[in-house]
Amino acid sequence: MKENTRKILLFLYPTERSSPDTPDEKILLNFQQIRFLLPDLSLTGLQSLLFYLEKRELLIKHFLNNEAHYSLTNYGQEQLERQFPALSIARRNWQGRWTMILFLEAIKTDQNFRYLRGFLLKNGCLALNRGVFLYPGQLSEYILVELNSRYRQAVLVYELGECIVGDEQITIGQKIAINDSLKVYSGISKELNQLIDIIGSRKKLNNQQKVDFYSIYNRFISFLAEDSGITEHYFPQVEGALIILSKLQKLLKI
């Protein structure tokens, strides 16, 4: 997924729900709001991109008071969650249970295993040790199909219970650099709060504030792409990806 596509789709990702039992409410943006997100893209370039995203069924167009608005399709949301696992409902509701994938052969002696290692890391697995990978929750259908079709006799997959010896939070925290996640999200959230407070009742971003907005959003996207989405399980008091995204959306509505 290219950068401009990610910027548009991510901003349309639903971050609020009217009640715990209802689906997340859709975000609607008009053409000018989307154009604000991509200041370096030409008018015709943005029109072409939106047409392409509609054709790919990632976006859907609505007309409200004769004005075009765009929202994320269910398929678009699924694709976005593959790009950014921290956003997915499954990761948000994760209860701390792991699935373990154990390689039965040495990685370095088999080209297929080197491919598998890259595949697992790309799809949200954590390399715990040589030939040992963890995945938060149940394996996705996408990963299971790959393992069953190409590695059925070469790996073992276990669903794990609770850790009874050792400190899971320290071990996992070191592997995914939880402290770094806390610092990055805390810093971005603080910057957003300051920006929202500065704008106050004016409800308008000046040129410098626009520069600040783009800087924050770019850093957020870069970090979100690397975020495993499990930091909030260990530190529920921390403002995570979804809350930060909702603050960014609030700024655009200002």
CSV table of C-alpha atoms in Angstrom, one decimal:
chain,number,residue,atom,x,y,z
A,1,MET,CA,0.0,0.0,0.0
A,2,LYS,CA,1.5,3.3,-1.1
A,3,GLU,CA,2.1,6.2,1.2
A,4,ASN,CA,-0.7,8.5,-0.1
A,5,THR,CA,-3.2,5.6,0.0
A,6,ARG,CA,-2.3,4.9,3.6
A,7,LYS,CA,-2.7,8.5,4.6
A,8,ILE,CA,-6.2,8.7,3.2
A,9,LEU,CA,-7.4,5.3,4.4
A,10,LEU,CA,-5.9,5.6,7.8
A,11,PHE,CA,-7.7,9.0,8.4
A,12,LEU,CA,-11.0,7.3,7.5
A,13,TYR,CA,-10.5,4.5,10.0
A,14,PRO,CA,-13.4,4.6,12.5
A,15,THR,CA,-12.2,5.4,16.0
A,16,GLU,CA,-15.5,5.9,17.9
A,17,ARG,CA,-18.6,3.8,18.6
A,18,SER,CA,-21.9,5.0,20.0
A,19,SER,CA,-22.0,2.0,22.5
A,20,PRO,CA,-19.9,-1.0,23.3
A,21,ASP,CA,-22.4,-3.3,21.5
A,22,THR,CA,-22.4,-1.4,18.2
A,23,PRO,CA,-19.8,-1.3,15.3
A,24,ASP,CA,-17.4,1.6,15.1
A,25,GLU,CA,-19.0,4.6,13.5
A,26,LYS,CA,-17.8,5.4,10.0
A,27,ILE,CA,-15.8,8.6,9.3
A,28,LEU,CA,-16.9,10.7,6.4
A,29,LEU,CA,-14.5,13.2,4.7
A,30,ASN,CA,-15.3,15.5,1.8
A,31,PHE,CA,-12.9,16.2,-1.1
A,32,GLN,CA,-11.4,19.3,0.5
A,33,GLN,CA,-10.7,17.6,3.8
A,34,ILE,CA,-8.9,14.7,2.0
A,35,ARG,CA,-7.0,17.3,-0.1
A,36,PHE,CA,-5.8,18.9,3.1
A,37,LEU,CA,-4.1,15.5,4.1
A,38,LEU,CA,-2.0,15.5,0.8
A,39,PRO,CA,-0.9,19.1,0.2
A,40,ASP,CA,1.8,18.1,-2.3
A,41,LEU,CA,-0.5,16.1,-4.5
A,42,SER,CA,-2.1,17.9,-7.5
A,43,LEU,CA,-5.8,18.3,-7.8
A,44,THR,CA,-5.9,15.9,-10.8
A,45,GLY,CA,-3.6,13.5,-9.0
A,46,LEU,CA,-5.9,13.4,-6.0
A,47,GLN,CA,-9.0,12.9,-8.2
A,48,SER,CA,-7.3,10.0,-10.0
A,49,LEU,CA,-6.2,8.4,-6.7
A,50,LEU,CA,-9.7,8.6,-5.2
A,51,PHE,CA,-11.2,7.1,-8.4
A,52,TYR,CA,-8.6,4.3,-8.2
A,53,LEU,CA,-9.4,3.6,-4.5
A,54,GLU,CA,-13.1,3.5,-5.3
A,55,LYS,CA,-12.4,1.1,-8.2
A,56,ARG,CA,-10.4,-1.1,-5.8
A,57,GLU,CA,-13.4,-1.0,-3.4
A,58,LEU,CA,-11.3,0.5,-0.6
A,59,LEU,CA,-13.4,3.6,-0.5
A,60,ILE,CA,-17.1,4.3,-1.1
A,61,LYS,CA,-18.5,7.6,-2.2
A,62,HIS,CA,-21.6,9.2,-0.6
A,63,PHE,CA,-23.5,12.3,-1.6
A,64,LEU,CA,-24.6,14.5,1.2
A,65,ASN,CA,-26.4,17.8,0.2
A,66,ASN,CA,-25.0,17.3,-3.3
A,67,GLU,CA,-21.4,17.1,-2.0
A,68,ALA,CA,-19.3,14.0,-2.4
A,69,HIS,CA,-18.0,12.4,0.8
A,70,TYR,CA,-15.8,9.3,1.2
A,71,SER,CA,-15.8,6.6,3.8
A,72,LEU,CA,-13.8,3.4,4.3
A,73,THR,CA,-15.3,0.1,3.0
A,74,ASN,CA,-15.3,-3.0,5.2
A,75,TYR,CA,-12.7,-4.4,2.7
A,76,GLY,CA,-10.7,-1.2,3.0
A,77,GLN,CA,-10.7,-1.5,6.8
A,78,GLU,CA,-9.5,-5.1,6.6
A,79,GLN,CA,-6.6,-4.2,4.3
A,80,LEU,CA,-5.7,-1.3,6.6
A,81,GLU,CA,-5.6,-3.6,9.6
A,82,ARG,CA,-3.2,-5.9,7.8
A,83,GLN,CA,-1.0,-2.8,7.3
A,84,PHE,CA,-1.5,-1.6,10.9
A,85,PRO,CA,-2.2,-4.6,13.2
A,86,ALA,CA,-2.5,-2.3,16.2
A,87,LEU,CA,-5.8,-1.0,14.8
A,88,SER,CA,-7.6,-4.3,14.6
A,89,ILE,CA,-10.4,-5.2,16.9
A,90,ALA,CA,-8.8,-8.6,17.6
A,91,ARG,CA,-5.6,-6.9,18.8
A,92,ARG,CA,-7.6,-4.3,20.8
A,93,ASN,CA,-9.5,-7.1,22.5
A,94,TRP,CA,-6.4,-9.3,23.0
A,95,GLN,CA,-6.4,-11.0,26.4
A,96,GLY,CA,-2.7,-12.0,26.6
A,97,ARG,CA,-2.9,-15.5,25.1
A,98,TRP,CA,-0.2,-16.4,22.6
A,99,THR,CA,0.1,-18.9,19.7
A,100,MET,CA,3.7,-20.3,19.3
A,101,ILE,CA,5.2,-21.4,16.0
A,102,LEU,CA,8.2,-23.7,16.4
A,103,PHE,CA,10.5,-24.4,13.5
A,104,LEU,CA,11.7,-28.0,13.3
A,105,GLU,CA,14.7,-27.3,11.1
A,106,ALA,CA,17.5,-24.7,11.2
A,107,ILE,CA,16.6,-21.5,9.4
A,108,LYS,CA,20.0,-20.8,7.9
A,109,THR,CA,20.2,-24.1,6.1
A,110,ASP,CA,16.9,-23.8,4.3
A,111,GLN,CA,15.9,-21.0,1.9
A,112,ASN,CA,12.2,-21.8,2.5
A,113,PHE,CA,12.7,-21.2,6.2
A,114,ARG,CA,14.3,-17.9,5.6
A,115,TYR,CA,11.3,-17.0,3.6
A,116,LEU,CA,8.9,-18.2,6.3
A,117,ARG,CA,10.7,-16.2,9.0
A,118,GLY,CA,10.2,-13.0,6.9
A,119,PHE,CA,6.6,-14.0,6.2
A,120,LEU,CA,5.8,-14.4,9.9
A,121,LEU,CA,7.5,-11.1,10.9
A,122,LYS,CA,5.7,-9.3,8.2
A,123,ASN,CA,2.4,-10.6,9.4
A,124,GLY,CA,2.6,-9.7,13.0
A,125,CYS,CA,4.6,-12.5,14.7
A,126,LEU,CA,7.3,-11.9,17.2
A,127,ALA,CA,10.7,-13.6,17.0
A,128,LEU,CA,11.1,-14.9,20.6
A,129,ASN,CA,14.2,-16.9,19.9
A,130,ARG,CA,15.9,-18.8,17.1
A,131,GLY,CA,13.1,-20.8,15.3
A,132,VAL,CA,10.5,-19.7,17.9
A,133,PHE,CA,7.8,-17.2,17.1
A,134,LEU,CA,4.9,-15.9,19.0
A,135,TYR,CA,1.6,-14.4,17.7
A,136,PRO,CA,-0.8,-12.6,20.0
A,137,GLY,CA,-4.1,-14.5,19.9
A,138,GLN,CA,-5.2,-17.0,17.4
A,139,LEU,CA,-3.3,-17.2,14.1
A,140,SER,CA,-5.0,-15.4,11.2
A,141,GLU,CA,-6.5,-17.6,8.5
A,142,TYR,CA,-3.9,-16.1,6.1
A,143,ILE,CA,-1.0,-17.4,8.2
A,144,LEU,CA,-2.6,-20.8,8.8
A,145,VAL,CA,-3.1,-21.3,5.1
A,146,GLU,CA,0.6,-20.7,4.4
A,147,LEU,CA,1.7,-23.0,7.2
A,148,ASN,CA,-0.6,-25.8,6.2
A,149,SER,CA,0.1,-25.6,2.5
A,150,ARG,CA,3.9,-25.4,2.6
A,151,TYR,CA,5.2,-26.2,6.1
A,152,ARG,CA,2.9,-28.8,7.6
A,153,GLN,CA,5.7,-31.2,8.4
A,154,ALA,CA,8.2,-28.6,9.2
A,155,VAL,CA,6.6,-26.6,12.0
A,156,LEU,CA,4.6,-27.1,15.2
A,157,VAL,CA,2.0,-24.7,16.3
A,158,TYR,CA,0.8,-24.4,19.9
A,159,GLU,CA,-1.8,-22.3,21.7
A,160,LEU,CA,-0.2,-21.2,25.0
A,161,GLY,CA,-1.7,-20.7,28.4
A,162,GLU,CA,-0.5,-18.4,31.2
A,163,CYS,CA,3.2,-17.8,31.9
A,164,ILE,CA,4.0,-19.6,35.2
A,165,VAL,CA,7.7,-19.0,35.5
A,166,GLY,CA,9.6,-15.8,34.6
A,167,ASP,CA,8.4,-12.3,33.8
A,168,GLU,CA,6.4,-12.2,30.5
A,169,GLN,CA,6.1,-8.4,30.5
A,170,ILE,CA,9.9,-7.9,30.8
A,171,THR,CA,10.7,-10.6,28.2
A,172,ILE,CA,8.1,-9.5,25.6
A,173,GLY,CA,8.7,-5.9,26.4
A,174,GLN,CA,12.4,-6.2,25.5
A,175,LYS,CA,11.5,-7.9,22.2
A,176,ILE,CA,9.1,-5.3,21.0
A,177,ALA,CA,10.7,-2.3,22.7
A,178,ILE,CA,7.6,-1.4,24.8
A,179,ASN,CA,9.4,1.5,26.5
A,180,ASP,CA,10.0,3.0,23.0
A,181,SER,CA,6.3,2.6,22.2
A,182,LEU,CA,5.4,4.4,25.4
A,183,LYS,CA,7.7,7.3,24.8
A,184,VAL,CA,6.6,7.7,21.1
A,185,TYR,CA,2.9,7.6,21.8
A,186,SER,CA,3.2,9.7,24.9
A,187,GLY,CA,5.2,12.3,23.0
A,188,ILE,CA,2.8,12.4,20.0
A,189,SER,CA,-0.2,12.6,22.3
A,190,LYS,CA,1.3,15.5,24.2
A,191,GLU,CA,2.0,17.4,21.0
A,192,LEU,CA,-1.5,16.9,19.7
A,193,ASN,CA,-3.0,18.1,23.0
A,194,GLN,CA,-0.9,21.3,22.9
A,195,LEU,CA,-1.9,21.9,19.3
A,196,ILE,CA,-5.6,21.4,20.1
A,197,ASP,CA,-5.3,23.8,23.1
A,198,ILE,CA,-3.5,26.5,21.0
A,199,ILE,CA,-6.1,26.4,18.4
A,200,GLY,CA,-8.9,26.7,21.0
A,201,SER,CA,-12.0,28.6,19.9
A,202,ARG,CA,-10.4,29.8,16.6
A,203,LYS,CA,-11.2,26.5,15.0
A,204,LYS,CA,-8.6,27.1,12.3
A,205,LEU,CA,-5.0,26.0,11.7
A,206,ASN,CA,-2.5,28.6,10.7
A,207,ASN,CA,0.5,27.8,8.4
A,208,GLN,CA,2.8,26.8,11.2
A,209,GLN,CA,0.2,24.6,12.8
A,210,LYS,CA,-0.4,22.9,9.5
A,211,VAL,CA,3.3,22.1,9.3
A,212,ASP,CA,3.1,20.7,12.9
A,213,PHE,CA,0.1,18.6,12.0
A,214,TYR,CA,1.8,17.0,8.9
A,215,SER,CA,4.9,16.3,11.0
A,216,ILE,CA,2.9,14.6,13.7
A,217,TYR,CA,0.8,12.6,11.2
A,218,ASN,CA,3.9,11.4,9.3
A,219,ARG,CA,5.6,10.3,12.5
A,220,PHE,CA,2.5,8.5,13.7
A,221,ILE,CA,2.1,6.6,10.4
A,222,SER,CA,5.7,5.5,10.4
A,223,PHE,CA,5.6,4.3,14.0
A,224,LEU,CA,2.1,2.7,13.7
A,225,ALA,CA,3.5,0.5,10.8
A,226,GLU,CA,5.9,-1.0,13.3
A,227,ASP,CA,3.5,-1.3,16.3
A,228,SER,CA,2.5,-4.8,17.3
A,229,GLY,CA,-0.5,-3.4,19.1
A,230,ILE,CA,0.0,-5.2,22.4
A,231,THR,CA,1.5,-2.3,24.4
A,232,GLU,CA,-1.9,-1.3,25.7
A,233,HIS,CA,-2.5,-4.8,27.1
A,234,TYR,CA,0.5,-4.3,29.5
A,235,PHE,CA,-0.1,-0.6,30.0
A,236,PRO,CA,-3.9,0.1,29.6
A,237,GLN,CA,-3.5,3.6,31.0
A,238,VAL,CA,-1.5,4.7,28.0
A,239,GLU,CA,-3.1,6.5,25.1
A,240,GLY,CA,-2.6,4.1,22.2
A,241,ALA,CA,-2.9,4.3,18.4
A,242,LEU,CA,-6.7,4.6,18.3
A,243,ILE,CA,-6.9,7.5,20.7
A,244,ILE,CA,-4.1,9.4,18.9
A,245,LEU,CA,-5.8,8.8,15.6
A,246,SER,CA,-9.1,10.2,17.0
A,247,LYS,CA,-7.2,13.3,18.1
A,248,LEU,CA,-5.8,13.8,14.6
A,249,GLN,CA,-9.3,13.4,13.1
A,250,LYS,CA,-10.5,16.0,15.6
A,251,LEU,CA,-7.9,18.5,14.3
A,252,LEU,CA,-9.0,18.0,10.7
A,253,LYS,CA,-12.6,18.7,11.7
A,254,ILE,CA,-11.5,21.9,13.3
